PDB file of C-alpha atoms in Angstrom:
ATOM      1  CA  MET C   1     105.623  -0.228 -37.830  1.00 49.00           C
ATOM      2  CA  LEU C   2     102.436   1.804 -38.219  1.00 41.00           C
ATOM      3  CA  LYS C   3     101.158  -0.588 -40.884  1.00 47.00           C
ATOM      4  CA  GLN C   4     101.746  -3.573 -38.583  1.00 50.00           C
ATOM      5  CA  LEU C   5      99.797  -1.890 -35.782  1.00 42.00           C
ATOM      6  CA  LEU C   6      96.906  -1.089 -38.118  1.00 42.00           C
ATOM      7  CA  LYS C   7      96.936  -4.648 -39.408  1.00 48.00           C
ATOM      8  CA  SER C   8      96.886  -6.090 -35.867  1.00 49.00           C
ATOM      9  CA  ASP C   9      94.028  -3.740 -34.915  1.00 48.00           C
ATOM     10  CA  GLN C  10      92.063  -4.868 -37.970  1.00 49.00           C
ATOM     11  CA  THR C  11      92.639  -8.523 -37.025  1.00 49.00           C
ATOM     12  CA  VAL C  12      91.343  -7.867 -33.517  1.00 45.00           C
ATOM     13  CA  LEU C  13      88.277  -6.148 -34.944  1.00 44.00           C
ATOM     14  CA  ASP C  14      87.613  -9.001 -37.405  1.00 54.00           C
ATOM     15  CA  THR C  15      87.859 -11.734 -34.755  1.00 66.00           C
ATOM     16  CA  PRO C  16      84.412 -11.130 -33.191  1.00 74.00           C
ATOM     17  CA  ILE C  17      82.880 -11.039 -36.668  1.00 76.00           C
ATOM     18  CA  PHE C  18      84.500 -14.373 -37.512  1.00 68.00           C
ATOM     19  CA  ILE C  19      83.281 -15.946 -34.259  1.00 78.00           C
ATOM     20  CA  SER C  20      79.784 -14.583 -34.884  1.00 76.00           C
ATOM     21  CA  ARG C  21      79.717 -16.098 -38.358  1.00 77.00           C
ATOM     22  CA  VAL C  22      80.913 -19.464 -37.046  1.00 77.00           C
ATOM     23  CA  LYS C  23      78.152 -19.405 -34.433  1.00 74.00           C
ATOM     24  CA  GLU C  24      75.556 -18.539 -37.061  1.00 76.00           C
ATOM     25  CA  GLN C  25      76.714 -21.329 -39.362  1.00 74.00           C
ATOM     26  CA  THR C  26      76.760 -23.816 -36.471  1.00 78.00           C
ATOM     27  CA  VAL C  27      73.264 -22.892 -35.363  1.00 77.00           C
ATOM     28  CA  ALA C  28      71.987 -23.076 -38.944  1.00 72.00           C
ATOM     29  CA  PHE C  29      73.582 -26.500 -39.366  1.00 69.00           C
ATOM     30  CA  LEU C  30      72.035 -27.820 -36.154  1.00 76.00           C
ATOM     31  CA  ILE C  31      68.617 -26.466 -37.119  1.00 77.00           C
ATOM     32  CA  ASP C  32      68.927 -28.063 -40.555  1.00 74.00           C
ATOM     33  CA  MET C  33      69.881 -31.396 -38.979  1.00 77.00           C
ATOM     34  CA  ALA C  34      66.866 -31.211 -36.674  1.00 79.00           C
ATOM     35  CA  ASN C  35      64.566 -30.434 -39.593  1.00 75.00           C
ATOM     36  CA  ALA C  36      66.063 -33.289 -41.605  1.00 76.00           C
ATOM     37  CA  THR C  37      65.537 -35.707 -38.716  1.00 79.00           C
ATOM     38  CA  GLU C  38      61.908 -34.628 -38.335  1.00 79.00           C
ATOM     39  CA  TYR C  39      61.456 -34.927 -42.119  1.00 76.00           C
ATOM     40  CA  LEU C  40      62.883 -38.459 -42.156  1.00 78.00           C
ATOM     41  CA  LYS C  41      60.660 -39.429 -39.228  1.00 81.00           C
ATOM     42  CA  THR C  42      57.579 -38.108 -41.061  1.00 76.00           C
ATOM     43  CA  VAL C  43      58.485 -39.963 -44.255  1.00 80.00           C
ATOM     44  CA  LEU C  44      58.915 -43.278 -42.425  1.00 80.00           C
ATOM     45  CA  LYS C  45      55.703 -42.771 -40.456  1.00 79.00           C
ATOM     46  CA  ASN C  46      53.647 -41.962 -43.568  1.00 75.00           C
ATOM     47  CA  PHE C  47      55.163 -44.883 -45.452  1.00 75.00           C
ATOM     48  CA  VAL C  48      53.959 -47.279 -42.765  1.00 76.00           C
ATOM     49  CA  THR C  49      50.593 -45.747 -41.906  1.00 77.00           C
ATOM     50  CA  LYS C  50      49.285 -44.073 -45.094  1.00 76.00           C
ATOM     51  CA  ARG C  51      48.164 -45.421 -48.468  1.00 78.00           C
ATOM     52  CA  PHE C  52      50.942 -46.105 -50.963  1.00 78.00           C
ATOM     53  CA  GLU C  53      50.652 -44.306 -54.337  1.00 81.00           C
ATOM     54  CA  PHE C  54      51.658 -47.139 -56.652  1.00 84.00           C
ATOM     55  CA  GLN C  55      50.862 -45.330 -59.912  1.00 88.00           C
ATOM     56  CA  GLU C  56      53.016 -42.374 -58.924  1.00 87.00           C
ATOM     57  CA  PHE C  57      55.779 -44.818 -57.953  1.00 89.00           C
ATOM     58  CA  LEU C  58      55.712 -46.386 -61.435  1.00 90.00           C
ATOM     59  CA  LYS C  59      55.755 -42.942 -63.032  1.00 90.00           C
ATOM     60  CA  GLN C  60      58.814 -41.940 -61.022  1.00 90.00           C
ATOM     61  CA  CYS C  61      60.563 -45.226 -61.884  1.00 90.00           C
ATOM     62  CA  TYR C  62      60.094 -44.349 -65.543  1.00 89.00           C
ATOM     63  CA  GLN C  63      61.329 -40.794 -64.997  1.00 87.00           C
ATOM     64  CA  ILE C  64      64.420 -41.939 -63.110  1.00 88.00           C
ATOM     65  CA  GLY C  65      65.264 -45.114 -64.995  1.00 85.00           C
ATOM     66  CA  ASN C  66      64.279 -44.822 -68.627  1.00 83.00           C
ATOM     67  CA  LYS C  67      65.316 -41.207 -69.041  1.00 79.00           C
ATOM     68  CA  SER C  68      68.748 -41.846 -67.511  1.00 86.00           C
ATOM     69  CA  VAL C  69      69.714 -44.800 -69.708  1.00 89.00           C
ATOM     70  CA  GLY C  70      71.266 -42.702 -72.476  1.00 89.00           C
ATOM     71  CA  LEU C  71      73.510 -40.712 -70.159  1.00 90.00           C
ATOM     72  CA  ILE C  72      74.508 -43.823 -68.210  1.00 92.00           C
ATOM     73  CA  SER C  73      75.313 -45.662 -71.457  1.00 92.00           C
ATOM     74  CA  VAL C  74      77.661 -42.958 -72.750  1.00 93.00           C
ATOM     75  CA  THR C  75      79.339 -42.553 -69.367  1.00 92.00           C
ATOM     76  CA  GLY C  76      79.747 -46.319 -68.876  1.00 91.00           C
ATOM     77  CA  ILE C  77      81.434 -46.842 -72.235  1.00 93.00           C
ATOM     78  CA  ILE C  78      83.774 -43.900 -71.637  1.00 92.00           C
ATOM     79  CA  ILE C  79      84.709 -45.199 -68.174  1.00 91.00           C
ATOM     80  CA  GLY C  80      85.538 -48.634 -69.586  1.00 91.00           C
ATOM     81  CA  LEU C  81      87.579 -47.159 -72.429  1.00 92.00           C
ATOM     82  CA  VAL C  82      89.523 -44.753 -70.220  1.00 91.00           C
ATOM     83  CA  LEU C  83      90.322 -47.355 -67.547  1.00 91.00           C
ATOM     84  CA  THR C  84      91.537 -49.812 -70.171  1.00 91.00           C
ATOM     85  CA  ILE C  85      93.616 -47.329 -72.161  1.00 90.00           C
ATOM     86  CA  GLN C  86      95.217 -45.847 -69.028  1.00 90.00           C
ATOM     87  CA  SER C  87      95.900 -49.218 -67.355  1.00 88.00           C
ATOM     88  CA  ARG C  88      97.375 -51.040 -70.348  1.00 87.00           C
ATOM     89  CA  PRO C  89     100.873 -49.393 -70.586  1.00 86.00           C
ATOM     90  CA  PRO C  90     101.969 -50.235 -66.991  1.00 86.00           C
ATOM     91  CA  LEU C  91     100.748 -53.822 -67.389  1.00 84.00           C
ATOM     92  CA  VAL C  92     102.640 -54.152 -70.671  1.00 83.00           C
ATOM     93  CA  GLN C  93     105.876 -53.164 -68.897  1.00 84.00           C
ATOM     94  CA  PHE C  94     105.398 -56.003 -66.385  1.00 81.00           C
ATOM     95  CA  GLY C  95     104.149 -58.515 -68.952  1.00 80.00           C
ATOM     96  CA  ALA C  96     100.725 -58.767 -67.284  1.00 80.00           C
ATOM     97  CA  VAL C  97      98.392 -57.694 -70.092  1.00 81.00           C
ATOM     98  CA  ALA C  98      96.321 -60.838 -69.519  1.00 82.00           C
ATOM     99  CA  MET C  99      95.259 -59.384 -66.152  1.00 86.00           C
ATOM    100  CA  LEU C 100      93.801 -56.250 -67.754  1.00 87.00           C
ATOM    101  CA  PRO C 101      90.211 -57.532 -68.304  1.00 87.00           C
ATOM    102  CA  GLY C 102      89.921 -58.827 -64.735  1.00 87.00           C
ATOM    103  CA  MET C 103      91.413 -55.693 -63.215  1.00 89.00           C
ATOM    104  CA  VAL C 104      89.094 -53.364 -65.125  1.00 90.00           C
ATOM    105  CA  ALA C 105      86.040 -55.534 -64.411  1.00 91.00           C
ATOM    106  CA  ILE C 106      86.733 -55.543 -60.659  1.00 91.00           C
ATOM    107  CA  SER C 107      87.383 -51.778 -60.649  1.00 90.00           C
ATOM    108  CA  ILE C 108      84.108 -51.076 -62.443  1.00 92.00           C
ATOM    109  CA  ILE C 109      81.975 -53.502 -60.426  1.00 91.00           C
ATOM    110  CA  ARG C 110      83.372 -52.586 -57.026  1.00 90.00           C
ATOM    111  CA  GLU C 111      83.712 -48.835 -57.222  1.00 89.00           C
ATOM    112  CA  MET C 112      83.541 -46.992 -60.524  1.00 89.00           C
ATOM    113  CA  GLY C 113      80.144 -48.255 -61.634  1.00 90.00           C
ATOM    114  CA  PRO C 114      78.185 -47.588 -58.412  1.00 93.00           C
ATOM    115  CA  VAL C 115      79.860 -44.274 -57.535  1.00 93.00           C
ATOM    116  CA  ILE C 116      79.858 -42.699 -60.995  1.00 92.00           C
ATOM    117  CA  THR C 117      76.262 -43.791 -61.590  1.00 93.00           C
ATOM    118  CA  ALA C 118      75.188 -42.370 -58.234  1.00 93.00           C
ATOM    119  CA  LEU C 119      76.953 -39.046 -58.841  1.00 92.00           C
ATOM    120  CA  ILE C 120      75.397 -38.723 -62.293  1.00 92.00           C
ATOM    121  CA  CYS C 121      71.966 -39.487 -60.874  1.00 90.00           C
ATOM    122  CA  ALA C 122      72.559 -37.026 -58.037  1.00 90.00           C
ATOM    123  CA  GLY C 123      73.107 -34.312 -60.627  1.00 88.00           C
ATOM    124  CA  LYS C 124      70.262 -35.328 -62.915  1.00 88.00           C
ATOM    125  CA  ILE C 125      67.649 -36.775 -60.566  1.00 89.00           C
ATOM    126  CA  GLY C 126      68.453 -34.916 -57.347  1.00 88.00           C
ATOM    127  CA  SER C 127      68.317 -31.523 -59.047  1.00 88.00           C
ATOM    128  CA  SER C 128      65.101 -32.495 -60.834  1.00 88.00           C
ATOM    129  CA  MET C 129      63.426 -33.491 -57.569  1.00 89.00           C
ATOM    130  CA  GLY C 130      64.624 -30.350 -55.816  1.00 87.00           C
ATOM    131  CA  ALA C 131      63.474 -28.053 -58.622  1.00 88.00           C
ATOM    132  CA  GLU C 132      60.118 -29.785 -59.107  1.00 88.00           C
ATOM    133  CA  LEU C 133      59.126 -29.848 -55.451  1.00 87.00           C
ATOM    134  CA  GLY C 134      60.637 -26.403 -54.928  1.00 87.00           C
ATOM    135  CA  SER C 135      58.467 -24.931 -57.671  1.00 87.00           C
ATOM    136  CA  MET C 136      55.433 -26.632 -56.131  1.00 86.00           C
ATOM    137  CA  ARG C 137      56.316 -25.076 -52.776  1.00 85.00           C
ATOM    138  CA  VAL C 138      56.768 -21.620 -54.308  1.00 85.00           C
ATOM    139  CA  SER C 139      53.470 -21.839 -56.202  1.00 84.00           C
ATOM    140  CA  GLU C 140      51.783 -23.029 -52.964  1.00 82.00           C
ATOM    141  CA  GLN C 141      50.648 -26.337 -54.483  1.00 84.00           C
ATOM    142  CA  ILE C 142      52.072 -28.230 -51.506  1.00 82.00           C
ATOM    143  CA  ASP C 143      50.265 -25.887 -49.133  1.00 80.00           C
ATOM    144  CA  ALA C 144      47.017 -26.554 -50.976  1.00 84.00           C
ATOM    145  CA  MET C 145      47.563 -30.318 -50.661  1.00 82.00           C
ATOM    146  CA  GLU C 146      48.211 -29.965 -46.926  1.00 76.00           C
ATOM    147  CA  VAL C 147      45.032 -27.915 -46.473  1.00 80.00           C
ATOM    148  CA  SER C 148      42.956 -30.443 -48.446  1.00 79.00           C
ATOM    149  CA  ASN C 149      44.351 -33.288 -46.318  1.00 74.00           C
ATOM    150  CA  THR C 150      45.866 -35.224 -49.256  1.00 75.00           C
ATOM    151  CA  TYR C 151      49.199 -36.024 -47.522  1.00 78.00           C
ATOM    152  CA  PRO C 152      51.802 -34.416 -49.848  1.00 83.00           C
ATOM    153  CA  ILE C 153      54.602 -36.426 -48.218  1.00 84.00           C
ATOM    154  CA  ASN C 154      52.831 -39.635 -49.188  1.00 84.00           C
ATOM    155  CA  PHE C 155      52.119 -38.497 -52.757  1.00 85.00           C
ATOM    156  CA  LEU C 156      55.204 -36.435 -53.622  1.00 86.00           C
ATOM    157  CA  VAL C 157      58.091 -37.704 -51.505  1.00 88.00           C
ATOM    158  CA  ILE C 158      57.660 -41.414 -50.790  1.00 89.00           C
ATOM    159  CA  PRO C 159      57.157 -42.534 -54.448  1.00 90.00           C
ATOM    160  CA  ARG C 160      60.232 -40.569 -55.533  1.00 91.00           C
ATOM    161  CA  VAL C 161      62.409 -41.943 -52.746  1.00 91.00           C
ATOM    162  CA  LEU C 162      61.328 -45.552 -53.354  1.00 92.00           C
ATOM    163  CA  ALA C 163      61.760 -45.153 -57.106  1.00 92.00           C
ATOM    164  CA  ALA C 164      65.317 -43.912 -56.562  1.00 93.00           C
ATOM    165  CA  ILE C 165      66.043 -46.819 -54.197  1.00 93.00           C
ATOM    166  CA  VAL C 166      64.791 -49.323 -56.796  1.00 93.00           C
ATOM    167  CA  MET C 167      66.205 -47.797 -59.978  1.00 93.00           C
ATOM    168  CA  ILE C 168      69.719 -46.742 -58.890  1.00 93.00           C
ATOM    169  CA  PRO C 169      70.862 -50.375 -58.345  1.00 94.00           C
ATOM    170  CA  LEU C 170      69.406 -51.358 -61.731  1.00 94.00           C
ATOM    171  CA  LEU C 171      71.173 -48.448 -63.407  1.00 94.00           C
ATOM    172  CA  THR C 172      74.370 -49.454 -61.599  1.00 93.00           C
ATOM    173  CA  LEU C 173      74.219 -53.003 -62.951  1.00 93.00           C
ATOM    174  CA  TYR C 174      73.532 -51.616 -66.412  1.00 94.00           C
ATOM    175  CA  ALA C 175      76.481 -49.210 -66.099  1.00 93.00           C
ATOM    176  CA  ASP C 176      78.726 -52.111 -65.021  1.00 92.00           C
ATOM    177  CA  ALA C 177      77.769 -54.122 -68.101  1.00 93.00           C
ATOM    178  CA  ILE C 178      78.248 -51.159 -70.449  1.00 94.00           C
ATOM    179  CA  GLY C 179      81.560 -50.283 -68.790  1.00 93.00           C
ATOM    180  CA  ILE C 180      82.891 -53.814 -69.230  1.00 92.00           C
ATOM    181  CA  PHE C 181      81.803 -53.722 -72.876  1.00 93.00           C
ATOM    182  CA  GLY C 182      83.648 -50.408 -73.250  1.00 92.00           C
ATOM    183  CA  SER C 183      86.739 -52.060 -71.781  1.00 91.00           C
ATOM    184  CA  TRP C 184      86.544 -54.734 -74.474  1.00 92.00           C
ATOM    185  CA  LEU C 185      86.409 -51.992 -77.099  1.00 91.00           C
ATOM    186  CA  GLY C 186      89.438 -50.341 -75.499  1.00 89.00           C
ATOM    187  CA  ILE C 187      91.453 -53.560 -75.604  1.00 89.00           C
ATOM    188  CA  ASN C 188      90.684 -54.041 -79.291  1.00 88.00           C
ATOM    189  CA  ILE C 189      92.177 -50.661 -80.112  1.00 86.00           C
ATOM    190  CA  LYS C 190      95.698 -52.114 -79.682  1.00 81.00           C
ATOM    191  CA  ASP C 191      95.054 -55.883 -79.549  1.00 82.00           C
ATOM    192  CA  ASP C 192      92.663 -58.364 -81.119  1.00 84.00           C
ATOM    193  CA  MET C 193      90.540 -60.213 -78.548  1.00 84.00           C
ATOM    194  CA  SER C 194      87.182 -61.891 -78.980  1.00 86.00           C
ATOM    195  CA  LEU C 195      84.318 -60.888 -76.680  1.00 87.00           C
ATOM    196  CA  ARG C 196      84.026 -64.437 -75.343  1.00 89.00           C
ATOM    197  CA  LEU C 197      87.716 -64.620 -74.378  1.00 88.00           C
ATOM    198  CA  PHE C 198      87.524 -61.158 -72.830  1.00 88.00           C
ATOM    199  CA  LEU C 199      84.521 -62.080 -70.673  1.00 89.00           C
ATOM    200  CA  ASN C 200      86.225 -65.300 -69.550  1.00 90.00           C
ATOM    201  CA  GLN C 201      89.337 -63.403 -68.457  1.00 87.00           C
ATOM    202  CA  ALA C 202      87.263 -60.626 -66.878  1.00 86.00           C
ATOM    203  CA  PHE C 203      84.922 -62.714 -64.739  1.00 87.00           C
ATOM    204  CA  ILE C 204      87.360 -65.426 -63.703  1.00 87.00           C
ATOM    205  CA  ASN C 205      88.678 -62.980 -61.069  1.00 82.00           C
ATOM    206  CA  VAL C 206      85.299 -61.543 -60.034  1.00 84.00           C
ATOM    207  CA  ASP C 207      84.079 -62.938 -56.720  1.00 84.00           C
ATOM    208  CA  PHE C 208      80.691 -63.008 -55.021  1.00 82.00           C
ATOM    209  CA  LEU C 209      81.927 -60.429 -52.494  1.00 81.00           C
ATOM    210  CA  ASP C 210      82.791 -58.054 -55.334  1.00 84.00           C
ATOM    211  CA  VAL C 211      79.220 -57.831 -56.638  1.00 88.00           C
ATOM    212  CA  ILE C 212      76.948 -58.034 -53.568  1.00 90.00           C
ATOM    213  CA  PRO C 213      78.472 -55.158 -51.502  1.00 89.00           C
ATOM    214  CA  ALA C 214      78.415 -52.912 -54.572  1.00 91.00           C
ATOM    215  CA  VAL C 215      74.739 -53.668 -55.190  1.00 91.00           C
ATOM    216  CA  ILE C 216      73.835 -53.203 -51.522  1.00 92.00           C
ATOM    217  CA  LYS C 217      75.515 -49.806 -51.253  1.00 93.00           C
ATOM    218  CA  SER C 218      73.768 -48.677 -54.443  1.00 94.00           C
ATOM    219  CA  PHE C 219      70.451 -49.073 -52.573  1.00 94.00           C
ATOM    220  CA  PHE C 220      71.773 -46.627 -49.969  1.00 94.00           C
ATOM    221  CA  PHE C 221      72.924 -44.321 -52.769  1.00 94.00           C
ATOM    222  CA  GLY C 222      69.380 -44.294 -54.119  1.00 93.00           C
ATOM    223  CA  ALA C 223      67.965 -43.528 -50.676  1.00 93.00           C
ATOM    224  CA  VAL C 224      70.397 -40.626 -50.235  1.00 93.00           C
ATOM    225  CA  ILE C 225      69.559 -39.126 -53.640  1.00 93.00           C
ATOM    226  CA  GLY C 226      65.810 -39.464 -53.158  1.00 91.00           C
ATOM    227  CA  LEU C 227      65.682 -38.213 -49.582  1.00 91.00           C
ATOM    228  CA  VAL C 228      68.010 -35.259 -50.109  1.00 91.00           C
ATOM    229  CA  GLY C 229      66.422 -34.152 -53.380  1.00 90.00           C
ATOM    230  CA  CYS C 230      62.903 -34.293 -51.952  1.00 89.00           C
ATOM    231  CA  TYR C 231      63.944 -32.667 -48.662  1.00 88.00           C
ATOM    232  CA  LYS C 232      65.588 -29.681 -50.337  1.00 88.00           C
ATOM    233  CA  GLY C 233      62.638 -29.144 -52.678  1.00 86.00           C
ATOM    234  CA  TYR C 234      59.929 -29.773 -50.094  1.00 84.00           C
ATOM    235  CA  ASN C 235      61.483 -27.278 -47.665  1.00 84.00           C
ATOM    236  CA  ALA C 236      62.346 -24.618 -50.247  1.00 81.00           C
ATOM    237  CA  GLY C 237      61.718 -20.968 -49.486  1.00 77.00           C
ATOM    238  CA  ARG C 238      58.943 -18.788 -50.816  1.00 76.00           C
ATOM    239  CA  GLY C 239      60.828 -16.725 -53.382  1.00 75.00           C
ATOM    240  CA  THR C 240      61.346 -17.725 -57.001  1.00 77.00           C
ATOM    241  CA  GLU C 241      65.104 -17.897 -56.440  1.00 81.00           C
ATOM    242  CA  SER C 242      64.458 -20.662 -53.913  1.00 82.00           C
ATOM    243  CA  VAL C 243      63.865 -23.144 -56.745  1.00 85.00           C
ATOM    244  CA  GLY C 244      67.412 -22.729 -58.042  1.00 85.00           C
ATOM    245  CA  ILE C 245      68.814 -22.787 -54.523  1.00 85.00           C
ATOM    246  CA  ALA C 246      66.934 -26.010 -53.745  1.00 86.00           C
ATOM    247  CA  ALA C 247      68.154 -27.713 -56.945  1.00 87.00           C
ATOM    248  CA  ASN C 248      71.769 -26.641 -56.419  1.00 89.00           C
ATOM    249  CA  SER C 249      71.735 -27.551 -52.729  1.00 88.00           C
ATOM    250  CA  ALA C 250      70.239 -30.964 -53.514  1.00 88.00           C
ATOM    251  CA  VAL C 251      73.080 -31.809 -55.918  1.00 90.00           C
ATOM    252  CA  VAL C 252      75.870 -30.580 -53.627  1.00 90.00           C
ATOM    253  CA  THR C 253      74.517 -32.203 -50.464  1.00 89.00           C
ATOM    254  CA  ALA C 254      73.658 -35.497 -52.156  1.00 90.00           C
ATOM    255  CA  SER C 255      77.083 -35.730 -53.820  1.00 91.00           C
ATOM    256  CA  LEU C 256      78.868 -35.126 -50.511  1.00 91.00           C
ATOM    257  CA  LEU C 257      76.722 -37.670 -48.676  1.00 92.00           C
ATOM    258  CA  LEU C 258      77.301 -40.227 -51.449  1.00 93.00           C
ATOM    259  CA  ILE C 259      81.068 -39.981 -50.966  1.00 93.00           C
ATOM    260  CA  ILE C 260      80.651 -40.358 -47.193  1.00 92.00           C
ATOM    261  CA  VAL C 261      78.351 -43.375 -47.587  1.00 92.00           C
ATOM    262  CA  ASP C 262      80.804 -44.932 -50.046  1.00 92.00           C
ATOM    263  CA  LEU C 263      83.658 -44.439 -47.570  1.00 92.00           C
ATOM    264  CA  ILE C 264      81.648 -46.169 -44.840  1.00 91.00           C
ATOM    265  CA  ALA C 265      80.660 -48.992 -47.199  1.00 91.00           C
ATOM    266  CA  VAL C 266      84.285 -49.557 -48.243  1.00 89.00           C
ATOM    267  CA  GLN C 267      85.377 -49.783 -44.604  1.00 89.00           C
ATOM    268  CA  ILE C 268      82.625 -52.285 -43.821  1.00 88.00           C
ATOM    269  CA  THR C 269      83.417 -54.357 -46.912  1.00 84.00           C
ATOM    270  CA  ASP C 270      87.110 -54.404 -45.993  1.00 80.00           C
ATOM    271  CA  LEU C 271      86.192 -56.083 -42.694  1.00 79.00           C
ATOM    272  CA  LEU C 272      84.394 -58.959 -44.448  1.00 69.00           C
TER     273      LEU C 272
END
């Protein structure tokens, strides 16, 4: 009985602390949302009114695109192999092995290719942007650019965001092609099928509405990765530990927003 009373007293004492923490987290979230809105407004305003840094844009396209090809290639082949190997036994039971190429191709083009590519890029590119801009904030390079009136948003943020918007769809299409090739390799583990026959069976079921929505949402994926990565790095704290916090926060936030954007895109596509 005494233990129950002590436990209830402790619960009563902990309740105000819990409410205080919820209030603090809510206020911090609202402040962060306000800062993000102001940041997005500044980026759009500078993109329209200030000079565009084309050379920096090309540099960031190279950093995002060319240096991600190897990782995307390995991941794409593995996705195609795994989907094919896992999907084949149930189709064999129903005598529908001929549907395997088309099913895997639609799965990769519609969902697996765009989402997996975006999540990989969120981890690789988003963390890189957050760490790079965060280190520049800690070393006061961004402050120096602001004092010298060189528009750091226009030089550091906008080229990275636009490069992500351009390169993520291209990497997605590349991942789709590599994934479909990996599916062909997976089929030839148990069967013997030529590449030409496989492609005919794969794309006979692929429709225009399977490709276009996936490509369109990959543009939004690129915008999310670029904006979040740059925002977390640009607004990093002053301490050296802020660089790691910015990189980690960029990956977590971007990954969560990518899933939310994909959910919205799927609902919109389902209405078409």
